[in-house]
Amino acid sequence: MAAQVGGQKPFHVVSPVLESLPLSKAVGTKVFMKLENVQPSGSFKIRGIGHQCQDAARKGCHHFVCSSAAYAARELRLPITVVVPSSSGPTPVRKLQDLGATVEVYGKVWDDANRRAQELAKTEGWVNIHPFDHPLVWEGHSSLVRELKDSLEAKPGAIVVAVGGGGLLAGVVAGLHQVGWQDVPIVAAETLGAHSFHEALKAGRLVTLPDITSVATCLGAKTVAARALECAQECQVISQVVEDTEAVRAVEQFLDDERLLVESACGAPLAVLYSGRLQRLQREGRLPTPLGSVVLVVCGGSNIHMAELRALKSHLGLE
């Protein structure tokens, strides 16, 4: 079922909220999954990016440039050039081409590709859609929390999300303000080697990582959006960093438990739940006891398949 916002039908759907018995057992309290992996594009990103693309189309955009807007461009019947880094691998490139996008592989990490996208967007009529650092993107992502308010019987005790560039975090914080849940703690999960938000929190300022070394390339922004740091001043945001091995093991465990295959980026928040980190945060007094329900945002699974999961396990010595 599609959501309806502001009179124009958005491209995302109202995603299911389901209880996970295995995750509830692991955490010791009820865990609800917000299944953003079932979005038409396979990811939560269609909420914010779709919203921004619709706005740009209304204002006369003739051609999009973005790393994550191929689905929205197809729905708007506008051409798009997608610039992706070489670290993305062949799967997303193939899927983007299947959606009708012109794909350019440029640089090693997302930051390199973004610089190239900014150059291309200097062409008249072309608009660069930033995948995480734009108010319209955050506004679009905030719809996720409004749906939670409609679906849950009570306010959750915590929300667990993955952090890459910070767009999802900013959208969740915006949504919490909109529904009056700004006192709900957010556990922000990253993998080591893509932990730019954690480093920024620790330093109290934006920090640029020298490189992205994590296999969770969807979390691979060397510098988070400045808005992500502001969010940590407005709400309780608890940063947690997991190892790549933990994230990939969590992906495999989740596949066994829930029959859902998700990306290693989503493995980061899953690892927080499977590893006992939430209980440790409770023991440390950083999360309440009892916790009440926990919401896990299952952020996406568009760029993963079994062969890639096997390759990740082999690469990390988990076979």
PDB file of C-alpha atoms in Angstrom:
ATOM      1  CA  MET A   1       0.000   0.000   0.000  1.00  0.00           C
ATOM      2  CA  ALA A   2       1.417   3.369  -0.973  1.00  0.00           C
ATOM      3  CA  ALA A   3       1.541   6.232   1.480  1.00  0.00           C
ATOM      4  CA  GLN A   4      -0.054   9.578   0.665  1.00  0.00           C
ATOM      5  CA  VAL A   5       1.783  12.789   1.500  1.00  0.00           C
ATOM      6  CA  GLY A   6       0.867  16.353   0.600  1.00  0.00           C
ATOM      7  CA  GLY A   7      -1.541  15.397  -2.180  1.00  0.00           C
ATOM      8  CA  GLN A   8       1.137  13.714  -4.331  1.00  0.00           C
ATOM      9  CA  LYS A   9       1.551   9.972  -4.142  1.00  0.00           C
ATOM     10  CA  PRO A  10       5.106   9.182  -3.042  1.00  0.00           C
ATOM     11  CA  PHE A  11       7.176   6.325  -4.414  1.00  0.00           C
ATOM     12  CA  HIS A  12       7.575   4.473  -1.118  1.00  0.00           C
ATOM     13  CA  VAL A  13       5.051   2.152   0.499  1.00  0.00           C
ATOM     14  CA  VAL A  14       3.954   1.863   4.113  1.00  0.00           C
ATOM     15  CA  SER A  15       6.326  -0.905   5.155  1.00  0.00           C
ATOM     16  CA  PRO A  16       5.296  -3.696   7.561  1.00  0.00           C
ATOM     17  CA  VAL A  17       6.100  -3.649  11.267  1.00  0.00           C
ATOM     18  CA  LEU A  18       6.513  -7.223  12.507  1.00  0.00           C
ATOM     19  CA  GLU A  19       7.678  -8.705  15.785  1.00  0.00           C
ATOM     20  CA  SER A  20      10.800 -10.856  15.584  1.00  0.00           C
ATOM     21  CA  LEU A  21      10.726 -13.704  18.094  1.00  0.00           C
ATOM     22  CA  PRO A  22      14.427 -14.634  17.573  1.00  0.00           C
ATOM     23  CA  LEU A  23      15.582 -11.033  18.011  1.00  0.00           C
ATOM     24  CA  SER A  24      13.273 -10.576  20.996  1.00  0.00           C
ATOM     25  CA  LYS A  25      14.857 -13.641  22.585  1.00  0.00           C
ATOM     26  CA  ALA A  26      18.360 -12.304  21.868  1.00  0.00           C
ATOM     27  CA  VAL A  27      17.625  -8.885  23.377  1.00  0.00           C
ATOM     28  CA  GLY A  28      15.385  -9.971  26.246  1.00  0.00           C
ATOM     29  CA  THR A  29      12.556  -7.651  25.252  1.00  0.00           C
ATOM     30  CA  LYS A  30      10.076  -7.395  22.373  1.00  0.00           C
ATOM     31  CA  VAL A  31      11.745  -6.391  19.079  1.00  0.00           C
ATOM     32  CA  PHE A  32       9.746  -5.014  16.165  1.00  0.00           C
ATOM     33  CA  MET A  33      11.209  -4.933  12.660  1.00  0.00           C
ATOM     34  CA  LYS A  34      10.385  -1.980  10.391  1.00  0.00           C
ATOM     35  CA  LEU A  35      10.887  -3.779   7.074  1.00  0.00           C
ATOM     36  CA  GLU A  36      12.312  -1.116   4.777  1.00  0.00           C
ATOM     37  CA  ASN A  37      13.954  -3.859   2.701  1.00  0.00           C
ATOM     38  CA  VAL A  38      10.550  -4.442   1.054  1.00  0.00           C
ATOM     39  CA  GLN A  39      10.362  -0.929  -0.405  1.00  0.00           C
ATOM     40  CA  PRO A  40       9.992  -0.884  -4.229  1.00  0.00           C
ATOM     41  CA  SER A  41      13.662   0.133  -4.519  1.00  0.00           C
ATOM     42  CA  GLY A  42      14.737  -2.348  -1.835  1.00  0.00           C
ATOM     43  CA  SER A  43      15.751   0.349   0.648  1.00  0.00           C
ATOM     44  CA  PHE A  44      14.490   3.101   2.948  1.00  0.00           C
ATOM     45  CA  LYS A  45      16.302   5.580   0.686  1.00  0.00           C
ATOM     46  CA  ILE A  46      13.342   5.836  -1.680  1.00  0.00           C
ATOM     47  CA  ARG A  47      11.456   7.766   1.035  1.00  0.00           C
ATOM     48  CA  GLY A  48      13.755  10.773   1.128  1.00  0.00           C
ATOM     49  CA  ILE A  49      15.341  10.580  -2.289  1.00  0.00           C
ATOM     50  CA  GLY A  50      11.967  10.039  -3.949  1.00  0.00           C
ATOM     51  CA  HIS A  51      10.627  13.078  -2.097  1.00  0.00           C
ATOM     52  CA  GLN A  52      13.534  15.237  -3.265  1.00  0.00           C
ATOM     53  CA  CYS A  53      13.297  13.950  -6.839  1.00  0.00           C
ATOM     54  CA  GLN A  54       9.587  14.794  -7.024  1.00  0.00           C
ATOM     55  CA  ASP A  55      10.371  18.297  -5.818  1.00  0.00           C
ATOM     56  CA  ALA A  56      13.157  18.707  -8.387  1.00  0.00           C
ATOM     57  CA  ALA A  57      10.912  17.435 -11.189  1.00  0.00           C
ATOM     58  CA  ARG A  58       8.219  19.978 -10.278  1.00  0.00           C
ATOM     59  CA  LYS A  59      10.869  22.693 -10.510  1.00  0.00           C
ATOM     60  CA  GLY A  60      11.925  21.696 -14.034  1.00  0.00           C
ATOM     61  CA  CYS A  61      14.722  19.153 -13.660  1.00  0.00           C
ATOM     62  CA  HIS A  62      15.523  17.471 -16.997  1.00  0.00           C
ATOM     63  CA  HIS A  63      18.134  14.953 -15.855  1.00  0.00           C
ATOM     64  CA  PHE A  64      19.064  13.537 -12.454  1.00  0.00           C
ATOM     65  CA  VAL A  65      22.543  12.782 -11.167  1.00  0.00           C
ATOM     66  CA  CYS A  66      22.642  10.631  -8.046  1.00  0.00           C
ATOM     67  CA  SER A  67      23.956   7.427  -6.504  1.00  0.00           C
ATOM     68  CA  SER A  68      20.544   6.214  -5.311  1.00  0.00           C
ATOM     69  CA  ALA A  69      17.710   7.720  -7.366  1.00  0.00           C
ATOM     70  CA  ALA A  70      17.308   5.330 -10.297  1.00  0.00           C
ATOM     71  CA  TYR A  71      13.909   4.033  -9.196  1.00  0.00           C
ATOM     72  CA  ALA A  72      12.532   7.544  -8.658  1.00  0.00           C
ATOM     73  CA  ALA A  73      13.880   8.701 -12.034  1.00  0.00           C
ATOM     74  CA  ARG A  74      12.182   5.794 -13.775  1.00  0.00           C
ATOM     75  CA  GLU A  75       8.877   6.576 -12.068  1.00  0.00           C
ATOM     76  CA  LEU A  76       9.196  10.236 -13.128  1.00  0.00           C
ATOM     77  CA  ARG A  77      10.213   9.191 -16.662  1.00  0.00           C
ATOM     78  CA  LEU A  78      13.337  11.321 -16.497  1.00  0.00           C
ATOM     79  CA  PRO A  79      16.874  10.264 -17.462  1.00  0.00           C
ATOM     80  CA  ILE A  80      19.464   9.710 -14.756  1.00  0.00           C
ATOM     81  CA  THR A  81      23.209   9.286 -14.605  1.00  0.00           C
ATOM     82  CA  VAL A  82      24.285   7.313 -11.563  1.00  0.00           C
ATOM     83  CA  VAL A  83      27.874   7.646 -10.418  1.00  0.00           C
ATOM     84  CA  VAL A  84      29.051   4.807  -8.183  1.00  0.00           C
ATOM     85  CA  PRO A  85      32.483   3.997  -6.757  1.00  0.00           C
ATOM     86  CA  SER A  86      34.366   0.860  -7.735  1.00  0.00           C
ATOM     87  CA  SER A  87      33.796  -0.490  -4.217  1.00  0.00           C
ATOM     88  CA  SER A  88      30.093  -0.920  -5.050  1.00  0.00           C
ATOM     89  CA  GLY A  89      30.726  -4.070  -7.065  1.00  0.00           C
ATOM     90  CA  PRO A  90      28.826  -5.430 -10.080  1.00  0.00           C
ATOM     91  CA  THR A  91      25.446  -6.189  -8.457  1.00  0.00           C
ATOM     92  CA  PRO A  92      24.226  -2.597  -7.906  1.00  0.00           C
ATOM     93  CA  VAL A  93      25.572  -1.548 -11.309  1.00  0.00           C
ATOM     94  CA  ARG A  94      23.548  -4.249 -13.023  1.00  0.00           C
ATOM     95  CA  LYS A  95      20.399  -3.392 -11.053  1.00  0.00           C
ATOM     96  CA  LEU A  96      20.776   0.309 -11.824  1.00  0.00           C
ATOM     97  CA  GLN A  97      21.140  -0.432 -15.528  1.00  0.00           C
ATOM     98  CA  ASP A  98      18.046  -2.636 -15.372  1.00  0.00           C
ATOM     99  CA  LEU A  99      16.174   0.426 -14.075  1.00  0.00           C
ATOM    100  CA  GLY A 100      17.277   2.360 -17.154  1.00  0.00           C
ATOM    101  CA  ALA A 101      20.067   4.401 -15.563  1.00  0.00           C
ATOM    102  CA  THR A 102      23.295   5.392 -17.241  1.00  0.00           C
ATOM    103  CA  VAL A 103      25.957   4.176 -14.807  1.00  0.00           C
ATOM    104  CA  GLU A 104      29.431   5.655 -14.462  1.00  0.00           C
ATOM    105  CA  VAL A 105      31.940   3.969 -12.165  1.00  0.00           C
ATOM    106  CA  TYR A 106      34.249   6.598 -10.718  1.00  0.00           C
ATOM    107  CA  GLY A 107      36.738   6.557  -7.846  1.00  0.00           C
ATOM    108  CA  LYS A 108      37.192   4.104  -5.017  1.00  0.00           C
ATOM    109  CA  VAL A 109      34.624   5.262  -2.433  1.00  0.00           C
ATOM    110  CA  TRP A 110      31.311   7.155  -2.395  1.00  0.00           C
ATOM    111  CA  ASP A 111      33.002  10.499  -1.673  1.00  0.00           C
ATOM    112  CA  ASP A 112      34.934  10.225  -4.978  1.00  0.00           C
ATOM    113  CA  ALA A 113      31.768   9.397  -6.905  1.00  0.00           C
ATOM    114  CA  ASN A 114      29.922  12.288  -5.272  1.00  0.00           C
ATOM    115  CA  ARG A 115      32.557  14.779  -6.453  1.00  0.00           C
ATOM    116  CA  ARG A 116      32.108  13.476 -10.007  1.00  0.00           C
ATOM    117  CA  ALA A 117      28.308  13.752  -9.681  1.00  0.00           C
ATOM    118  CA  GLN A 118      28.666  17.388  -8.625  1.00  0.00           C
ATOM    119  CA  GLU A 119      30.715  18.060 -11.768  1.00  0.00           C
ATOM    120  CA  LEU A 120      28.111  16.430 -14.011  1.00  0.00           C
ATOM    121  CA  ALA A 121      25.323  18.425 -12.363  1.00  0.00           C
ATOM    122  CA  LYS A 122      26.830  21.650 -13.706  1.00  0.00           C
ATOM    123  CA  THR A 123      25.173  20.750 -17.028  1.00  0.00           C
ATOM    124  CA  GLU A 124      22.091  22.918 -17.611  1.00  0.00           C
ATOM    125  CA  GLY A 125      18.880  21.185 -16.539  1.00  0.00           C
ATOM    126  CA  TRP A 126      20.736  18.483 -14.586  1.00  0.00           C
ATOM    127  CA  VAL A 127      20.161  18.212 -10.828  1.00  0.00           C
ATOM    128  CA  ASN A 128      22.376  16.359  -8.375  1.00  0.00           C
ATOM    129  CA  ILE A 129      20.258  14.554  -5.777  1.00  0.00           C
ATOM    130  CA  HIS A 130      22.340  14.167  -2.643  1.00  0.00           C
ATOM    131  CA  PRO A 131      21.563  10.763  -1.105  1.00  0.00           C
ATOM    132  CA  PHE A 132      21.712  11.852   2.547  1.00  0.00           C
ATOM    133  CA  ASP A 133      22.602  15.515   3.125  1.00  0.00           C
ATOM    134  CA  HIS A 134      19.484  17.502   2.214  1.00  0.00           C
ATOM    135  CA  PRO A 135      16.448  18.705   4.229  1.00  0.00           C
ATOM    136  CA  LEU A 136      14.005  17.184   1.735  1.00  0.00           C
ATOM    137  CA  VAL A 137      15.690  13.803   2.130  1.00  0.00           C
ATOM    138  CA  TRP A 138      15.342  14.000   5.918  1.00  0.00           C
ATOM    139  CA  GLU A 139      11.730  15.122   5.554  1.00  0.00           C
ATOM    140  CA  GLY A 140      10.993  12.119   3.354  1.00  0.00           C
ATOM    141  CA  HIS A 141      12.654   9.696   5.761  1.00  0.00           C
ATOM    142  CA  SER A 142      10.657  11.101   8.679  1.00  0.00           C
ATOM    143  CA  SER A 143       7.566   9.334   7.285  1.00  0.00           C
ATOM    144  CA  LEU A 144       9.044   6.106   8.654  1.00  0.00           C
ATOM    145  CA  VAL A 145       8.482   7.276  12.246  1.00  0.00           C
ATOM    146  CA  ARG A 146       4.968   8.500  11.543  1.00  0.00           C
ATOM    147  CA  GLU A 147       4.163   5.004  10.312  1.00  0.00           C
ATOM    148  CA  LEU A 148       5.615   3.535  13.507  1.00  0.00           C
ATOM    149  CA  LYS A 149       3.334   5.797  15.537  1.00  0.00           C
ATOM    150  CA  ASP A 150       0.357   4.434  13.586  1.00  0.00           C
ATOM    151  CA  SER A 151       1.483   0.804  13.908  1.00  0.00           C
ATOM    152  CA  LEU A 152       2.696   0.445  17.501  1.00  0.00           C
ATOM    153  CA  GLU A 153       0.438   0.331  20.505  1.00  0.00           C
ATOM    154  CA  ALA A 154       2.983   2.163  22.662  1.00  0.00           C
ATOM    155  CA  LYS A 155       6.092   4.315  22.297  1.00  0.00           C
ATOM    156  CA  PRO A 156       9.198   2.133  21.849  1.00  0.00           C
ATOM    157  CA  GLY A 157      11.969   2.040  24.410  1.00  0.00           C
ATOM    158  CA  ALA A 158      14.645   2.477  21.724  1.00  0.00           C
ATOM    159  CA  ILE A 159      15.115   2.598  17.956  1.00  0.00           C
ATOM    160  CA  VAL A 160      18.138   0.888  16.392  1.00  0.00           C
ATOM    161  CA  VAL A 161      19.353   2.214  13.024  1.00  0.00           C
ATOM    162  CA  ALA A 162      22.353   1.975  10.740  1.00  0.00           C
ATOM    163  CA  VAL A 163      24.322   5.160  10.086  1.00  0.00           C
ATOM    164  CA  GLY A 164      26.187   5.822   6.866  1.00  0.00           C
ATOM    165  CA  GLY A 165      26.049   9.461   5.825  1.00  0.00           C
ATOM    166  CA  GLY A 166      23.479  10.292   8.469  1.00  0.00           C
ATOM    167  CA  GLY A 167      20.379  10.791   6.329  1.00  0.00           C
ATOM    168  CA  LEU A 168      18.338   8.037   7.975  1.00  0.00           C
ATOM    169  CA  LEU A 169      19.359   9.239  11.432  1.00  0.00           C
ATOM    170  CA  ALA A 170      18.317  12.809  10.561  1.00  0.00           C
ATOM    171  CA  GLY A 171      14.989  11.572   9.220  1.00  0.00           C
ATOM    172  CA  VAL A 172      14.301   9.462  12.305  1.00  0.00           C
ATOM    173  CA  VAL A 173      15.055  12.426  14.589  1.00  0.00           C
ATOM    174  CA  ALA A 174      12.752  14.648  12.496  1.00  0.00           C
ATOM    175  CA  GLY A 175      10.030  12.027  12.756  1.00  0.00           C
ATOM    176  CA  LEU A 176      10.466  11.637  16.507  1.00  0.00           C
ATOM    177  CA  HIS A 177       9.946  15.389  16.910  1.00  0.00           C
ATOM    178  CA  GLN A 178       6.849  15.270  14.706  1.00  0.00           C
ATOM    179  CA  VAL A 179       5.127  12.553  16.760  1.00  0.00           C
ATOM    180  CA  GLY A 180       6.311  13.745  20.191  1.00  0.00           C
ATOM    181  CA  TRP A 181       8.707  10.862  20.758  1.00  0.00           C
ATOM    182  CA  GLN A 182      11.905  12.910  20.991  1.00  0.00           C
ATOM    183  CA  ASP A 183      12.768  11.230  24.304  1.00  0.00           C
ATOM    184  CA  VAL A 184      13.128   7.816  22.600  1.00  0.00           C
ATOM    185  CA  PRO A 185      16.836   6.833  22.544  1.00  0.00           C
ATOM    186  CA  ILE A 186      18.394   6.021  19.176  1.00  0.00           C
ATOM    187  CA  VAL A 187      21.141   3.406  18.936  1.00  0.00           C
ATOM    188  CA  ALA A 188      23.213   4.317  15.869  1.00  0.00           C
ATOM    189  CA  ALA A 189      25.223   1.400  14.486  1.00  0.00           C
ATOM    190  CA  GLU A 190      28.235   1.492  12.171  1.00  0.00           C
ATOM    191  CA  THR A 191      30.935  -0.921  11.101  1.00  0.00           C
ATOM    192  CA  LEU A 192      34.567  -0.275  11.958  1.00  0.00           C
ATOM    193  CA  GLY A 193      36.172   1.243   8.893  1.00  0.00           C
ATOM    194  CA  ALA A 194      33.008   3.205   8.015  1.00  0.00           C
ATOM    195  CA  HIS A 195      32.531   4.770  11.457  1.00  0.00           C
ATOM    196  CA  SER A 196      32.661   8.461  10.554  1.00  0.00           C
ATOM    197  CA  PHE A 197      29.675   9.304  12.788  1.00  0.00           C
ATOM    198  CA  HIS A 198      31.279   7.656  15.806  1.00  0.00           C
ATOM    199  CA  GLU A 199      34.510   9.567  15.251  1.00  0.00           C
ATOM    200  CA  ALA A 200      32.608  12.834  14.831  1.00  0.00           C
ATOM    201  CA  LEU A 201      30.671  12.268  18.067  1.00  0.00           C
ATOM    202  CA  LYS A 202      33.895  11.495  19.913  1.00  0.00           C
ATOM    203  CA  ALA A 203      35.615  14.617  18.573  1.00  0.00           C
ATOM    204  CA  GLY A 204      32.600  16.915  18.852  1.00  0.00           C
ATOM    205  CA  ARG A 205      33.092  17.998  15.239  1.00  0.00           C
ATOM    206  CA  LEU A 206      32.982  16.503  11.756  1.00  0.00           C
ATOM    207  CA  VAL A 207      35.820  14.052  11.142  1.00  0.00           C
ATOM    208  CA  THR A 208      36.848  12.717   7.726  1.00  0.00           C
ATOM    209  CA  LEU A 209      38.078   9.137   7.724  1.00  0.00           C
ATOM    210  CA  PRO A 210      41.250   8.577   5.678  1.00  0.00           C
ATOM    211  CA  ASP A 211      39.556   5.745   3.793  1.00  0.00           C
ATOM    212  CA  ILE A 212      36.587   3.379   3.899  1.00  0.00           C
ATOM    213  CA  THR A 213      37.905  -0.051   4.817  1.00  0.00           C
ATOM    214  CA  SER A 214      34.667  -1.776   5.853  1.00  0.00           C
ATOM    215  CA  VAL A 215      32.927  -4.309   3.622  1.00  0.00           C
ATOM    216  CA  ALA A 216      29.677  -2.468   4.424  1.00  0.00           C
ATOM    217  CA  THR A 217      30.168  -0.093   1.495  1.00  0.00           C
ATOM    218  CA  CYS A 218      26.608   1.273   1.811  1.00  0.00           C
ATOM    219  CA  LEU A 219      27.782   2.845   5.089  1.00  0.00           C
ATOM    220  CA  GLY A 220      30.818   4.255   3.358  1.00  0.00           C
ATOM    221  CA  ALA A 221      30.734   8.045   3.660  1.00  0.00           C
ATOM    222  CA  LYS A 222      34.091   9.318   4.889  1.00  0.00           C
ATOM    223  CA  THR A 223      32.336  12.333   6.470  1.00  0.00           C
ATOM    224  CA  VAL A 224      28.803  12.328   7.864  1.00  0.00           C
ATOM    225  CA  ALA A 225      26.351  15.140   7.278  1.00  0.00           C
ATOM    226  CA  ALA A 226      26.672  18.002   9.740  1.00  0.00           C
ATOM    227  CA  ARG A 227      22.995  17.459  10.546  1.00  0.00           C
ATOM    228  CA  ALA A 228      23.871  14.066  12.069  1.00  0.00           C
ATOM    229  CA  LEU A 229      25.947  15.762  14.754  1.00  0.00           C
ATOM    230  CA  GLU A 230      23.142  18.241  15.430  1.00  0.00           C
ATOM    231  CA  CYS A 231      20.765  15.309  15.910  1.00  0.00           C
ATOM    232  CA  ALA A 232      22.933  14.032  18.738  1.00  0.00           C
ATOM    233  CA  GLN A 233      22.313  17.348  20.524  1.00  0.00           C
ATOM    234  CA  GLU A 234      18.526  17.124  20.077  1.00  0.00           C
ATOM    235  CA  CYS A 235      17.933  13.481  21.018  1.00  0.00           C
ATOM    236  CA  GLN A 236      19.775  10.769  22.907  1.00  0.00           C
ATOM    237  CA  VAL A 237      21.896   9.092  20.248  1.00  0.00           C
ATOM    238  CA  ILE A 238      24.112   6.224  21.364  1.00  0.00           C
ATOM    239  CA  SER A 239      26.857   5.251  18.912  1.00  0.00           C
ATOM    240  CA  GLN A 240      27.848   1.595  18.573  1.00  0.00           C
ATOM    241  CA  VAL A 241      30.612   0.289  16.304  1.00  0.00           C
ATOM    242  CA  VAL A 242      30.755  -3.376  15.299  1.00  0.00           C
ATOM    243  CA  GLU A 243      33.341  -5.403  13.410  1.00  0.00           C
ATOM    244  CA  ASP A 244      32.728  -6.445   9.799  1.00  0.00           C
ATOM    245  CA  THR A 245      32.770 -10.067  10.920  1.00  0.00           C
ATOM    246  CA  GLU A 246      29.982  -9.371  13.426  1.00  0.00           C
ATOM    247  CA  ALA A 247      27.879  -7.620  10.787  1.00  0.00           C
ATOM    248  CA  VAL A 248      28.221 -10.420   8.239  1.00  0.00           C
ATOM    249  CA  ARG A 249      27.526 -13.114  10.846  1.00  0.00           C
ATOM    250  CA  ALA A 250      24.435 -11.137  11.844  1.00  0.00           C
ATOM    251  CA  VAL A 251      23.260 -11.023   8.205  1.00  0.00           C
ATOM    252  CA  GLU A 252      23.568 -14.789   8.012  1.00  0.00           C
ATOM    253  CA  GLN A 253      21.831 -15.305  11.358  1.00  0.00           C
ATOM    254  CA  PHE A 254      18.995 -12.989  10.295  1.00  0.00           C
ATOM    255  CA  LEU A 255      18.576 -14.981   7.084  1.00  0.00           C
ATOM    256  CA  ASP A 256      18.204 -18.155   9.142  1.00  0.00           C
ATOM    257  CA  ASP A 257      15.922 -16.514  11.723  1.00  0.00           C
ATOM    258  CA  GLU A 258      13.633 -14.421   9.522  1.00  0.00           C
ATOM    259  CA  ARG A 259      14.259 -15.743   5.981  1.00  0.00           C
ATOM    260  CA  LEU A 260      15.302 -12.237   4.898  1.00  0.00           C
ATOM    261  CA  LEU A 261      18.596 -11.473   3.156  1.00  0.00           C
ATOM    262  CA  VAL A 262      19.864  -7.958   3.919  1.00  0.00           C
ATOM    263  CA  GLU A 263      23.030  -6.005   3.183  1.00  0.00           C
ATOM    264  CA  SER A 264      26.055  -5.907   5.464  1.00  0.00           C
ATOM    265  CA  ALA A 265      25.124  -2.283   6.241  1.00  0.00           C
ATOM    266  CA  CYS A 266      21.949  -3.631   7.846  1.00  0.00           C
ATOM    267  CA  GLY A 267      24.131  -6.208   9.577  1.00  0.00           C
ATOM    268  CA  ALA A 268      25.522  -3.443  11.801  1.00  0.00           C
ATOM    269  CA  PRO A 269      22.290  -2.771  13.755  1.00  0.00           C
ATOM    270  CA  LEU A 270      21.509  -6.502  13.671  1.00  0.00           C
ATOM    271  CA  ALA A 271      24.878  -7.207  15.284  1.00  0.00           C
ATOM    272  CA  VAL A 272      24.059  -4.736  18.060  1.00  0.00           C
ATOM    273  CA  LEU A 273      20.971  -6.820  18.862  1.00  0.00           C
ATOM    274  CA  TYR A 274      22.501 -10.268  18.477  1.00  0.00           C
ATOM    275  CA  SER A 275      25.683  -9.448  20.421  1.00  0.00           C
ATOM    276  CA  GLY A 276      24.170  -8.395  23.742  1.00  0.00           C
ATOM    277  CA  ARG A 277      25.210  -4.764  23.322  1.00  0.00           C
ATOM    278  CA  LEU A 278      21.726  -3.488  24.170  1.00  0.00           C
ATOM    279  CA  GLN A 279      21.782  -5.349  27.498  1.00  0.00           C
ATOM    280  CA  ARG A 280      25.221  -3.908  28.182  1.00  0.00           C
ATOM    281  CA  LEU A 281      23.912  -0.396  27.553  1.00  0.00           C
ATOM    282  CA  GLN A 282      21.158  -1.146  30.058  1.00  0.00           C
ATOM    283  CA  ARG A 283      23.685  -2.326  32.648  1.00  0.00           C
ATOM    284  CA  GLU A 284      25.676   0.855  32.081  1.00  0.00           C
ATOM    285  CA  GLY A 285      22.543   2.950  32.642  1.00  0.00           C
ATOM    286  CA  ARG A 286      22.578   4.345  29.106  1.00  0.00           C
ATOM    287  CA  LEU A 287      19.306   2.627  28.249  1.00  0.00           C
ATOM    288  CA  PRO A 288      16.385   2.146  30.660  1.00  0.00           C
ATOM    289  CA  THR A 289      15.519  -1.098  32.448  1.00  0.00           C
ATOM    290  CA  PRO A 290      13.011  -2.455  31.638  1.00  0.00           C
ATOM    291  CA  LEU A 291      13.393  -1.287  28.074  1.00  0.00           C
ATOM    292  CA  GLY A 292       9.934  -1.876  26.658  1.00  0.00           C
ATOM    293  CA  SER A 293       9.848  -2.640  22.947  1.00  0.00           C
ATOM    294  CA  VAL A 294      12.750  -2.026  20.576  1.00  0.00           C
ATOM    295  CA  VAL A 295      12.345  -1.046  16.919  1.00  0.00           C
ATOM    296  CA  LEU A 296      14.939  -2.238  14.425  1.00  0.00           C
ATOM    297  CA  VAL A 297      14.950  -0.398  11.099  1.00  0.00           C
ATOM    298  CA  VAL A 298      15.750  -3.114   8.554  1.00  0.00           C
ATOM    299  CA  CYS A 299      17.232  -0.596   6.179  1.00  0.00           C
ATOM    300  CA  GLY A 300      17.701  -2.533   2.941  1.00  0.00           C
ATOM    301  CA  GLY A 301      18.633  -5.567   0.913  1.00  0.00           C
ATOM    302  CA  SER A 302      18.824  -4.358  -2.675  1.00  0.00           C
ATOM    303  CA  ASN A 303      22.569  -4.921  -3.135  1.00  0.00           C
ATOM    304  CA  ILE A 304      23.055  -8.425  -1.746  1.00  0.00           C
ATOM    305  CA  HIS A 305      22.599 -11.977  -2.985  1.00  0.00           C
ATOM    306  CA  MET A 306      23.788 -15.384  -1.783  1.00  0.00           C
ATOM    307  CA  ALA A 307      26.937 -15.419  -3.901  1.00  0.00           C
ATOM    308  CA  GLU A 308      27.987 -12.071  -2.433  1.00  0.00           C
ATOM    309  CA  LEU A 309      27.267 -13.253   1.107  1.00  0.00           C
ATOM    310  CA  ARG A 310      29.468 -16.288   0.502  1.00  0.00           C
ATOM    311  CA  ALA A 311      32.193 -14.037  -0.944  1.00  0.00           C
ATOM    312  CA  LEU A 312      32.014 -11.721   2.095  1.00  0.00           C
ATOM    313  CA  LYS A 313      32.325 -14.674   4.457  1.00  0.00           C
ATOM    314  CA  SER A 314      35.312 -15.994   2.510  1.00  0.00           C
ATOM    315  CA  HIS A 315      36.962 -12.552   2.436  1.00  0.00           C
ATOM    316  CA  LEU A 316      36.565 -12.218   6.215  1.00  0.00           C
ATOM    317  CA  GLY A 317      37.706 -15.781   6.938  1.00  0.00           C
ATOM    318  CA  LEU A 318      34.297 -16.895   8.184  1.00  0.00           C
ATOM    319  CA  GLU A 319      33.981 -19.999   5.993  1.00  0.00           C
TER     320      GLU A 319
END
